Structures are given as C-alpha cells and as structure tokens.
Coordinates of C-alpha atoms in Angstrom, one line a residue:
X1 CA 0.0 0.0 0.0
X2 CA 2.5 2.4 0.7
X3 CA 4.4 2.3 -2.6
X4 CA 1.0 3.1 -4.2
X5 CA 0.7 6.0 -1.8
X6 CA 3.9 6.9 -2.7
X7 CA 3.8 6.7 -6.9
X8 CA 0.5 8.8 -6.6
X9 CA 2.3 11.3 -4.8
X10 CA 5.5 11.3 -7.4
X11 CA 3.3 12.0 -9.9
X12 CA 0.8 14.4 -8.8
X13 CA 3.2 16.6 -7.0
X14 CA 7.1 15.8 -8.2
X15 CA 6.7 15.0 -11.7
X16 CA 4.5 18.0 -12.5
X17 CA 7.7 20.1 -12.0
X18 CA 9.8 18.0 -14.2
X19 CA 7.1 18.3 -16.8
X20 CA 7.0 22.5 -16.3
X21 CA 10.9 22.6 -16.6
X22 CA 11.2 20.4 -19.8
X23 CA 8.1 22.4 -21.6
X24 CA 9.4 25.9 -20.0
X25 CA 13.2 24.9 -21.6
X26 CA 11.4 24.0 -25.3
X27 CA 9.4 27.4 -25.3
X28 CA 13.5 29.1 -24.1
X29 CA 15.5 27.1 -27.0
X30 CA 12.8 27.7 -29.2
X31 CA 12.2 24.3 -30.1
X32 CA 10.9 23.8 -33.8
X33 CA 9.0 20.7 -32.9
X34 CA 7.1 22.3 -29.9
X35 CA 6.6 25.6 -32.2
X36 CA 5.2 23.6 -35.0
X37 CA 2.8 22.0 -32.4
X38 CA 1.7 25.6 -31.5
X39 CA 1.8 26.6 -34.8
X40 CA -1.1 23.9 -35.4
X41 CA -2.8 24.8 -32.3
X42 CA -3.7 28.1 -34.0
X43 CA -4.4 26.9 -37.2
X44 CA -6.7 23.7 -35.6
X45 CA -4.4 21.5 -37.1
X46 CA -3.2 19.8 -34.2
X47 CA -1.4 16.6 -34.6
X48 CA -0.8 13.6 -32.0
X49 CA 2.3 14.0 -31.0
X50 CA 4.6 11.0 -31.0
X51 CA 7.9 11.9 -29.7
X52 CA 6.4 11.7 -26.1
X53 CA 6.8 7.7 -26.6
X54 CA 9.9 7.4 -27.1
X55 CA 11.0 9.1 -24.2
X56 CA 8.5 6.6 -22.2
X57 CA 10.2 3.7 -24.2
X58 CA 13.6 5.2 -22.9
X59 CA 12.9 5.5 -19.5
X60 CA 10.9 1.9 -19.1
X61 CA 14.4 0.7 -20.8
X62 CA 16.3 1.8 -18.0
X63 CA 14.0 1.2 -15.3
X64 CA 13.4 4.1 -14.3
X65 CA 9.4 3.7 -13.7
X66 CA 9.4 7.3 -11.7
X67 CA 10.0 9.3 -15.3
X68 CA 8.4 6.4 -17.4
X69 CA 5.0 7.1 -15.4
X70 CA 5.7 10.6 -14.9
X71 CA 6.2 11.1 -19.1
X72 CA 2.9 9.0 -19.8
X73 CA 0.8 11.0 -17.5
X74 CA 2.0 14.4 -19.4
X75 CA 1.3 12.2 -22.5
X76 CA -2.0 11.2 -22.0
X77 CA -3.1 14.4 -20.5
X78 CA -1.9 16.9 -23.1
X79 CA -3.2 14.3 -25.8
X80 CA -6.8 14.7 -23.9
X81 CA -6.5 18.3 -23.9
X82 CA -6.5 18.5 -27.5
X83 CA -8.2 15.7 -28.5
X84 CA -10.7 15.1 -26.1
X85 CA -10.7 17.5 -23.7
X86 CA -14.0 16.6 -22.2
X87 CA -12.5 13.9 -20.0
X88 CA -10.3 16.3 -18.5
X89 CA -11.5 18.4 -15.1
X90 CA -12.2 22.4 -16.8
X91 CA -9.8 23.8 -14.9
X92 CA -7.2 21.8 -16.6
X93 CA -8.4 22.2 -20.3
X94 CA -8.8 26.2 -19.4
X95 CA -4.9 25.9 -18.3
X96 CA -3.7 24.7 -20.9
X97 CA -6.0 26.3 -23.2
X98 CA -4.5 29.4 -22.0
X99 CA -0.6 28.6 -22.3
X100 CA -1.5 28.3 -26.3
X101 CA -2.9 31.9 -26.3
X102 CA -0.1 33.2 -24.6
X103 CA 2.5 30.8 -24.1
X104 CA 4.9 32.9 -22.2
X105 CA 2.5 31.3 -18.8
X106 CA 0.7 27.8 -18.0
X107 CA 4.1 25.8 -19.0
X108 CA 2.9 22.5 -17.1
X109 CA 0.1 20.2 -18.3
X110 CA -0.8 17.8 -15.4
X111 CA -1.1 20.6 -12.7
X112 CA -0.9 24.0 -11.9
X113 CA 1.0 23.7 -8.8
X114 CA 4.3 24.5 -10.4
X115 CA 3.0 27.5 -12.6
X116 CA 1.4 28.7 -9.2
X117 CA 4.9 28.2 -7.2
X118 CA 6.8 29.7 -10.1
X119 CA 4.1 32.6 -10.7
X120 CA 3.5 31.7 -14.3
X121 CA 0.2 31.2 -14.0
X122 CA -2.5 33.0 -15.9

C-alpha cells in the first residue's frame, strides 16, 4: 500500500515540476518541434504527437518507472487536452487552453502547482 501511496504522490506533486521545466526549456531554445505543435494549435491542425513515446520507451528501458509514469501522465493528459478535452477536469483544459494563447505562462500540463509556485500562472 504504501508504494502506491507513494507513486501517486511522485506523480501528482514531483513529476508535474519536471514536466514544467522540460516544456518551460522548449518554449526558451525555441524548439521547432514544440513551435510547430503551437503553430497547429492556431491553425486547428493539431497533430498527436509521437515523440512523447519514445521518451516513455527510454525511461521503461532503463528502469526508471518514476519518469516512465511521470512522461505518460503528461502524455496522456496533453493528448486529452487537444483531442478530447472533455474527459479532463475544466480547470485543466482552461490551463492549458491558455498557455496556447499566450505561451509565455501555463508551461505545465498535469497541474498547476508549479506555474502557481513559479508565478507563471495566468
């Protein structure tokens, strides 16, 4: 029981912040895959993004589960929030919404606990 206890709080409190670091560092270097993905954000064009699983493939390869789990959750929830963002609570789907409109703010995907902490939240 308690590692369950334990992975649910890795991934709703620690991994969020590597998730905002990673997306805040792509928006810094100017990343042309990440830009393209805005790009089609604005023109409704959005594609599923398939880099993300490589990354989990990585991660499961060298056992570590912490960033394998951590990646998928980002995966699945940015996929929701552009594919089906009904599933998703409103206050996420409005966050993220919101980092496409002005993507200077709202870097992380699964929470808003490290845009609040870092005051980049909108």
């Amino acid at each position: 029981m308690y590692i369950v206890i334990q992975r649910f709080l890795e991934l709703r409190i620690i991994t969020p912040f590597y998730e905002y670091i990673a997306h805040y560092l792509l928006h810094k270097i100017n990343n042309k895959i990440h830009k393209k993905h805005h790009i089609e954000f604005h023109q409704k064009k959005v594609e599923l993004e398939i880099y993300p699983i490589f990354f989990i493939l990585f991660f499961y390869y060298i056992e570590n589960y912490h960033l394998m789990l951590g990646t998928t959750q980002y995966y699945v929830i940015h996929s929701l929030s552009h594919f089906k963002p009904e599933f998703l609570p409103n206050s996420l789907k409005h966050h993220h919404e919101l980092h496409h409109l002005n993507n200077s703010y709202n870097f992380c995907v699964s929470s808003k606990i490290p845009d609040i902490i870092f005051g980049s939240i909108l």
